[in-house]
Structure formats: C-alpha cells, structure tokens
Short mmCIF file of N, CA, C and O in Angstrom, two decimals:
data_model
loop_
_atom_site.label_atom_id
_atom_site.label_comp_id
_atom_site.label_asym_id
_atom_site.label_seq_id
_atom_site.Cartn_x
_atom_site.Cartn_y
_atom_site.Cartn_z
N MET A 156 -14.61 56.81 2.45
CA MET A 156 -13.66 57.73 1.58
C MET A 156 -13.75 59.38 2.01
O MET A 156 -14.96 59.40 2.17
N ALA A 157 -12.76 59.84 2.31
CA ALA A 157 -13.06 60.73 2.81
C ALA A 157 -13.43 61.96 1.35
O ALA A 157 -13.26 61.58 0.39
N SER A 158 -14.08 63.20 1.81
CA SER A 158 -14.95 64.01 1.21
C SER A 158 -13.97 64.44 -0.35
O SER A 158 -14.15 64.83 -1.13
N THR A 159 -12.80 64.26 -0.18
CA THR A 159 -11.73 65.37 -0.87
C THR A 159 -11.29 64.08 -2.16
O THR A 159 -11.20 64.39 -3.31
N GLU A 160 -11.56 62.79 -1.80
CA GLU A 160 -11.46 61.51 -2.85
C GLU A 160 -12.75 61.60 -3.31
O GLU A 160 -12.36 61.03 -4.77
N TRP A 161 -13.79 61.73 -2.35
CA TRP A 161 -15.00 61.70 -3.47
C TRP A 161 -14.97 62.52 -4.60
O TRP A 161 -15.45 62.55 -5.13
N LEU A 162 -14.58 63.72 -4.16
CA LEU A 162 -14.54 64.76 -5.48
C LEU A 162 -13.83 64.49 -6.27
O LEU A 162 -14.11 64.84 -7.59
N LYS A 163 -12.76 63.94 -6.20
CA LYS A 163 -11.55 63.83 -7.27
C LYS A 163 -12.33 62.53 -7.59
O LYS A 163 -12.53 63.04 -9.33
N ALA A 164 -12.91 61.68 -7.54
CA ALA A 164 -13.66 60.33 -8.17
C ALA A 164 -14.93 60.96 -8.49
O ALA A 164 -15.27 60.61 -9.58
N GLU A 165 -15.62 61.38 -7.88
CA GLU A 165 -17.09 62.30 -9.03
C GLU A 165 -16.82 63.02 -9.79
O GLU A 165 -18.08 63.35 -10.96
N THR A 166 -15.75 63.65 -9.62
CA THR A 166 -15.47 65.25 -10.80
C THR A 166 -15.79 64.35 -12.50
O THR A 166 -16.44 65.06 -13.08
N PRO A 167 -15.15 63.56 -12.75
CA PRO A 167 -15.34 63.21 -14.37
C PRO A 167 -16.63 62.56 -14.59
O PRO A 167 -16.97 62.79 -15.51
N ALA A 168 -17.39 62.00 -13.47
CA ALA A 168 -18.67 61.56 -14.02
C ALA A 168 -19.83 62.91 -14.09
O ALA A 168 -19.83 62.81 -14.87
N PHE A 169 -19.27 64.10 -13.32
CA PHE A 169 -20.27 65.14 -13.20
C PHE A 169 -19.32 65.77 -14.42
O PHE A 169 -20.66 66.69 -15.31
N ALA A 170 -18.50 65.99 -15.10
CA ALA A 170 -17.75 66.59 -16.35
C ALA A 170 -18.64 65.74 -17.40
O ALA A 170 -18.97 66.62 -18.27
N SER A 171 -18.78 64.46 -17.57
CA SER A 171 -19.19 64.07 -18.44
C SER A 171 -20.84 64.20 -19.09
O SER A 171 -21.43 64.79 -19.85
N PHE A 172 -21.54 64.26 -17.77
CA PHE A 172 -22.76 65.17 -17.48
C PHE A 172 -22.89 66.60 -18.54
O PHE A 172 -24.17 66.74 -19.29
N VAL A 173 -22.15 67.32 -17.98
CA VAL A 173 -22.02 68.74 -18.25
C VAL A 173 -21.76 68.85 -19.46
O VAL A 173 -22.63 69.70 -20.36
N HIS A 174 -20.96 68.31 -19.85
CA HIS A 174 -20.46 68.29 -21.40
C HIS A 174 -21.48 67.49 -22.25
O HIS A 174 -21.37 68.17 -23.29
N ALA A 175 -21.96 66.52 -22.06
CA ALA A 175 -23.49 65.76 -23.09
C ALA A 175 -24.44 66.96 -23.12
O ALA A 175 -24.91 66.80 -24.03
N HIS A 176 -24.63 67.59 -22.16
CA HIS A 176 -25.82 68.47 -22.44
C HIS A 176 -25.01 70.14 -22.72
O HIS A 176 -25.77 70.59 -22.30
N ARG A 177 -23.75 69.89 -23.21
CA ARG A 177 -23.25 71.69 -23.17
C ARG A 177 -23.57 72.45 -22.54
O ARG A 177 -24.30 73.75 -22.79
N LEU A 178 -23.45 72.23 -21.13
CA LEU A 178 -23.63 73.19 -20.32
C LEU A 178 -22.65 74.56 -19.71
O LEU A 178 -22.91 75.12 -18.66
N GLU A 179 -21.30 73.56 -20.27
CA GLU A 179 -20.04 74.77 -20.22
C GLU A 179 -20.29 75.86 -20.24
O GLU A 179 -19.87 76.33 -19.32
N ASP A 180 -21.17 76.77 -20.85
CA ASP A 180 -21.59 78.62 -20.90
C ASP A 180 -22.27 79.07 -20.29
O ASP A 180 -22.65 80.05 -20.47
N HIS A 181 -23.29 77.90 -19.65
CA HIS A 181 -23.99 78.68 -18.63
C HIS A 181 -23.71 79.26 -17.40
O HIS A 181 -22.97 78.74 -16.65
N ARG A 182 -24.55 79.67 -16.47
CA ARG A 182 -23.96 80.30 -15.33
C ARG A 182 -24.97 79.33 -14.20
O ARG A 182 -25.97 78.79 -14.64
N PHE A 183 -23.97 79.40 -13.21
CA PHE A 183 -24.60 77.76 -12.56
C PHE A 183 -24.57 78.82 -11.10
O PHE A 183 -23.87 80.04 -10.56
N ALA A 184 -25.92 78.44 -10.51
CA ALA A 184 -26.29 78.80 -8.70
C ALA A 184 -27.07 77.78 -8.41
O ALA A 184 -27.09 76.91 -8.59
N ALA A 185 -26.71 78.12 -6.90
CA ALA A 185 -27.46 77.27 -5.92
C ALA A 185 -28.50 78.03 -5.31
O ALA A 185 -28.43 78.86 -4.47
N TYR A 186 -29.63 76.84 -4.83
CA TYR A 186 -30.42 77.29 -3.91
C TYR A 186 -30.70 76.22 -2.84
O TYR A 186 -30.92 75.29 -2.35
N GLU A 187 -30.02 76.62 -1.91
CA GLU A 187 -29.08 75.70 -0.35
C GLU A 187 -29.24 76.44 0.85
O GLU A 187 -28.43 77.45 0.64
N PRO A 188 -29.34 75.76 2.23
CA PRO A 188 -29.20 76.53 2.95
C PRO A 188 -27.60 76.55 3.66
O PRO A 188 -27.25 76.25 2.79
N ALA A 189 -27.54 77.72 4.41
CA ALA A 189 -25.72 77.84 4.21
C ALA A 189 -25.62 76.65 5.50
O ALA A 189 -25.37 77.72 6.86
N LEU A 190 -25.21 75.51 5.43
CA LEU A 190 -25.33 74.46 6.61
C LEU A 190 -23.80 74.25 6.42
O LEU A 190 -23.91 72.99 6.35
N ALA A 191 -22.75 74.76 6.39
CA ALA A 191 -21.55 74.41 6.99
C ALA A 191 -21.15 73.38 5.89
O ALA A 191 -20.34 72.60 5.66
N GLY A 192 -21.63 73.39 4.13
CA GLY A 192 -21.22 72.66 3.23
C GLY A 192 -21.65 71.43 3.30
O GLY A 192 -21.22 70.47 2.50
N VAL A 193 -22.45 70.64 3.95
CA VAL A 193 -22.67 69.77 4.27
C VAL A 193 -24.33 69.67 3.39
O VAL A 193 -24.74 68.49 3.03
N ALA A 194 -25.28 70.67 3.05
CA ALA A 194 -25.88 70.67 2.19
C ALA A 194 -25.97 69.95 0.70
O ALA A 194 -24.43 69.95 0.07
N ALA A 195 -26.41 68.92 0.44
CA ALA A 195 -25.99 67.90 -0.80
C ALA A 195 -26.42 69.16 -2.19
O ALA A 195 -25.17 68.58 -3.16
N GLY A 196 -26.94 70.25 -2.27
CA GLY A 196 -27.04 71.09 -3.25
C GLY A 196 -25.24 71.65 -3.79
O GLY A 196 -24.67 71.66 -4.54
N ILE A 197 -24.90 71.74 -2.39
CA ILE A 197 -23.56 72.46 -2.14
C ILE A 197 -22.07 71.86 -3.06
O ILE A 197 -21.26 71.89 -3.54
N GLN A 198 -22.51 70.58 -2.39
CA GLN A 198 -21.47 69.39 -2.41
C GLN A 198 -21.60 68.74 -3.87
O GLN A 198 -20.43 68.85 -4.53
N SER A 199 -22.83 69.01 -4.59
CA SER A 199 -22.72 68.61 -6.01
C SER A 199 -22.10 70.01 -7.07
O SER A 199 -21.89 69.76 -8.30
N LEU A 200 -22.21 70.67 -6.49
CA LEU A 200 -21.68 71.84 -6.91
C LEU A 200 -19.92 72.35 -6.95
O LEU A 200 -19.34 72.63 -8.06
N LEU A 201 -19.36 71.43 -5.96
CA LEU A 201 -18.01 71.56 -6.22
C LEU A 201 -17.47 70.64 -6.97
O LEU A 201 -16.25 71.68 -7.75
N PRO A 202 -17.87 69.62 -8.19
CA PRO A 202 -17.38 69.39 -8.94
C PRO A 202 -17.19 70.52 -10.15
O PRO A 202 -16.15 70.76 -10.83
N LEU A 203 -18.19 71.03 -10.11
CA LEU A 203 -18.16 72.44 -10.98
C LEU A 203 -16.87 73.25 -10.74
O LEU A 203 -16.35 73.91 -12.05
N VAL A 204 -16.76 73.43 -9.69
CA VAL A 204 -15.92 74.37 -9.18
C VAL A 204 -14.21 73.65 -9.91
O VAL A 204 -13.47 74.11 -10.84
N ARG A 205 -14.33 72.50 -9.17
CA ARG A 205 -12.98 71.91 -9.41
C ARG A 205 -12.98 71.26 -11.49
O ARG A 205 -12.01 71.65 -11.89
N MET A 206 -14.30 71.88 -12.10
CA MET A 206 -14.03 71.60 -13.42
C MET A 206 -13.70 72.70 -14.27
O MET A 206 -13.14 73.49 -15.24
N GLY A 207 -13.80 74.28 -13.58
CA GLY A 207 -13.22 75.40 -13.41
C GLY A 207 -14.41 76.31 -14.13
O GLY A 207 -14.02 77.37 -14.65
N LEU A 208 -15.24 76.04 -13.66
CA LEU A 208 -17.08 76.73 -14.08
C LEU A 208 -17.16 77.46 -12.50
O LEU A 208 -17.49 76.41 -11.88
N PRO A 209 -17.37 78.71 -12.69
CA PRO A 209 -17.62 79.44 -11.66
C PRO A 209 -19.30 79.00 -11.15
O PRO A 209 -20.13 79.00 -11.72
N ILE A 210 -19.36 79.29 -9.70
CA ILE A 210 -20.91 79.58 -9.54
C ILE A 210 -20.78 81.10 -8.81
O ILE A 210 -20.52 81.75 -8.27
N GLU A 211 -21.66 81.24 -9.79
CA GLU A 211 -22.41 82.98 -10.10
C GLU A 211 -23.30 83.18 -8.77
O GLU A 211 -23.01 84.70 -8.08
N ARG A 212 -24.24 82.65 -8.29
CA ARG A 212 -25.13 83.16 -7.20
C ARG A 212 -25.07 81.87 -5.91
O ARG A 212 -25.62 80.54 -6.62
N TRP A 213 -25.35 82.38 -4.85
CA TRP A 213 -25.94 81.03 -4.04
C TRP A 213 -26.86 81.65 -3.01
O TRP A 213 -26.87 83.07 -2.47
N PHE A 214 -28.06 81.53 -3.14
CA PHE A 214 -29.27 81.88 -2.67
C PHE A 214 -29.67 80.77 -1.20
O PHE A 214 -29.55 79.62 -1.57
N ALA A 215 -29.49 81.38 -0.17
CA ALA A 215 -29.48 80.62 1.20
C ALA A 215 -30.98 81.20 1.86
O ALA A 215 -31.11 82.23 2.06
N ARG A 216 -31.60 80.07 2.34
CA ARG A 216 -32.47 80.22 2.91
C ARG A 216 -32.30 80.00 4.51
O ARG A 216 -31.59 79.66 4.73
N ASP A 217 -32.72 80.81 5.14
CA ASP A 217 -32.40 80.75 6.61
C ASP A 217 -33.00 79.27 7.07
O ASP A 217 -33.93 78.62 6.20
N VAL A 218 -31.96 78.65 8.13
CA VAL A 218 -32.18 77.74 8.76
C VAL A 218 -32.82 77.86 10.66
O VAL A 218 -32.03 78.34 10.54
N PRO A 219 -33.01 76.81 11.00
CA PRO A 219 -33.13 77.19 12.27
C PRO A 219 -32.14 76.83 13.08
O PRO A 219 -31.44 75.80 12.53
N ILE A 220 -32.11 77.62 14.08
CA ILE A 220 -30.64 77.28 14.57
C ILE A 220 -30.95 77.60 16.10
O ILE A 220 -32.03 77.87 16.91
N SER A 221 -30.41 76.64 17.19
CA SER A 221 -30.63 76.24 17.99
C SER A 221 -30.27 77.59 19.04
O SER A 221 -29.77 77.65 20.30
N SER A 222 -28.61 78.03 18.75
CA SER A 222 -27.97 79.33 19.38
C SER A 222 -27.29 80.39 18.64
O SER A 222 -27.05 79.73 17.38
N ARG A 223 -26.87 81.23 18.80
CA ARG A 223 -26.17 82.77 17.95
C ARG A 223 -24.67 81.83 18.06
O ARG A 223 -24.45 81.85 16.59
N LEU A 224 -24.30 80.91 18.08
CA LEU A 224 -22.57 80.24 18.46
C LEU A 224 -23.26 79.31 17.04
O LEU A 224 -22.36 79.27 16.39
N GLU A 225 -24.26 78.62 16.99
CA GLU A 225 -24.44 77.71 15.52
C GLU A 225 -24.69 78.70 14.25
O GLU A 225 -24.38 78.09 13.75
N GLY A 226 -25.45 79.76 14.73
CA GLY A 226 -25.57 80.64 13.14
C GLY A 226 -24.25 81.23 13.00
O GLY A 226 -23.91 81.29 11.69
N ALA A 227 -23.26 81.67 13.71
CA ALA A 227 -22.22 81.64 13.50
C ALA A 227 -21.20 80.75 12.67
O ALA A 227 -20.46 81.31 11.72
N PHE A 228 -21.35 79.41 13.52
CA PHE A 228 -20.49 78.61 12.79
C PHE A 228 -21.11 78.55 11.30
O PHE A 228 -20.41 78.09 10.24
N PHE A 229 -22.59 78.16 10.94
CA PHE A 229 -22.50 78.32 9.73
C PHE A 229 -22.41 79.38 8.92
O PHE A 229 -21.94 78.98 7.39
N ARG A 230 -22.46 80.72 9.48
CA ARG A 230 -22.11 81.58 8.46
C ARG A 230 -20.88 81.51 8.40
O ARG A 230 -20.14 81.86 6.98
N LEU A 231 -19.82 81.19 9.12
CA LEU A 231 -18.44 81.50 9.15
C LEU A 231 -18.12 80.01 7.99
O LEU A 231 -17.12 80.26 6.52
N THR A 232 -18.63 79.12 8.27
CA THR A 232 -18.14 77.80 7.18
C THR A 232 -18.82 78.01 5.98
O THR A 232 -18.22 77.97 5.11
N SER A 233 -19.93 78.70 5.77
CA SER A 233 -20.14 78.94 3.99
C SER A 233 -19.43 79.86 3.67
O SER A 233 -19.10 79.98 2.67
N ASN A 234 -19.10 81.10 4.37
CA ASN A 234 -18.18 82.21 3.40
C ASN A 234 -16.52 81.31 3.68
O ASN A 234 -15.99 81.89 2.49
N GLN A 235 -16.42 80.24 4.12
CA GLN A 235 -15.02 79.80 3.90
C GLN A 235 -15.11 78.98 2.98
O GLN A 235 -14.42 78.76 1.91
N ILE A 236 -16.35 78.52 2.39
CA ILE A 236 -16.29 77.57 0.82
C ILE A 236 -16.03 78.12 0.12
O ILE A 236 -15.42 78.34 -0.84
N ALA A 237 -16.93 80.07 0.17
CA ALA A 237 -17.09 80.78 -1.12
C ALA A 237 -15.58 81.10 -1.31
O ALA A 237 -15.22 81.40 -2.30
N ASP A 238 -15.00 81.58 -0.08
CA ASP A 238 -13.36 81.77 0.09
C ASP A 238 -12.13 80.84 -0.57
O ASP A 238 -12.19 81.06 -1.58
N ALA A 239 -12.91 80.03 -0.30
CA ALA A 239 -11.69 78.62 -1.02
C ALA A 239 -11.89 78.85 -2.22
O ALA A 239 -11.22 78.14 -3.30
N GLY A 240 -13.48 78.63 -2.63
CA GLY A 240 -14.16 78.18 -4.57
C GLY A 240 -13.58 79.35 -4.90
O GLY A 240 -12.92 79.36 -6.30
N THR A 241 -13.23 81.08 -4.20
CA THR A 241 -12.62 82.12 -5.24
C THR A 241 -10.95 82.04 -5.07
O THR A 241 -10.37 82.30 -6.34
N ARG A 242 -10.70 81.67 -4.13
CA ARG A 242 -9.08 81.52 -4.20
C ARG A 242 -8.08 80.41 -4.82
O ARG A 242 -7.45 81.15 -5.39
N PHE A 243 -8.70 79.79 -4.76
CA PHE A 243 -8.12 78.25 -5.45
C PHE A 243 -8.57 77.84 -6.90
O PHE A 243 -8.19 76.80 -7.12
N GLY A 244 -9.74 78.17 -7.33
CA GLY A 244 -10.39 78.12 -8.12
C GLY A 244 -11.10 79.53 -8.88
O GLY A 244 -10.96 80.01 -8.96
N PRO A 245 -12.04 79.11 -9.71
CA PRO A 245 -12.77 79.83 -10.65
C PRO A 245 -13.42 80.79 -10.06
O PRO A 245 -14.09 81.98 -10.63
N GLY A 246 -14.28 80.71 -8.96
CA GLY A 246 -15.32 81.51 -8.63
C GLY A 246 -16.10 80.65 -7.39
O GLY A 246 -16.82 79.93 -8.28
N PHE A 247 -16.85 81.03 -6.26
CA PHE A 247 -18.08 80.49 -5.66
C PHE A 247 -18.83 81.62 -4.92
O PHE A 247 -17.70 82.41 -4.01
N ALA A 248 -20.07 82.37 -5.22
CA ALA A 248 -20.35 83.24 -4.70
C ALA A 248 -20.84 82.93 -2.94
O ALA A 248 -20.90 82.01 -2.34
N ARG A 249 -20.63 84.16 -2.81
CA ARG A 249 -21.21 84.03 -0.93
C ARG A 249 -22.63 83.55 -0.97
O ARG A 249 -23.73 84.22 -1.78
N PRO A 250 -23.64 83.43 0.35
CA PRO A 250 -24.46 82.62 0.22
C PRO A 250 -25.24 83.97 0.46
O PRO A 250 -24.74 85.26 1.18
N GLU A 251 -26.53 84.32 -0.26
CA GLU A 251 -27.19 85.53 -0.10
C GLU A 251 -28.79 85.07 0.41
O GLU A 251 -29.31 84.19 -0.34
N THR A 252 -28.78 85.41 2.12
CA THR A 252 -30.21 84.93 2.55
C THR A 252 -31.68 85.56 1.71
O THR A 252 -31.59 86.75 0.87
N VAL A 253 -32.39 84.63 1.04
CA VAL A 253 -33.82 85.00 0.53
C VAL A 253 -34.77 84.53 1.26
O VAL A 253 -35.10 83.93 2.21
#
C-alpha cells in the first residue's frame, strides 16, 4: 500500500482514538529526528494534520550523517513536510534542533 493510501486508511482509526480521549483541544508536538519523514513519530502525526489538528512544535534531535549532502537532504525534506502541512493543512511546525 502506498503511503498516501495508508494515511487515508489509517486516519479514521486515529480519529477514533483522538475523539475517545477528547484530545481535539490539546496541542500536539513531536520529538523525532528530522529524517526525511521516515520517523514513525512524524508518520503518526500526519493523520492529525489530515483531521485538521495542527502540529504546534517539532523537536528534532541531531542524527548522525555521513556527508553534508545527506544532512542537506534531511533538512530539505523535513522543511518540505512542514511546508506541505502548513500550505495544505492546518499547520505543521518546522523542526527545532534540541
């Protein structure tokens, strides 16, 4: 299943959890590395954005990289995730290195 198909299929289950625990009015944040959107925490936040709930903060720890090009790739793709979440959704914070 492609990741967009997975996101479409997963969102209703995620929404049930959020609604069951009355989390709609809470702020959401992530503590995940800025690894091109492959980190499980970031992927689990995408259904929240799809539900219309903004991601307020994204705390990203440093990750080992093998080259400056790889680091630039991770920064670029992480910022693209944030841009897309803000442009087409309710908002998605940019990664802040902690």
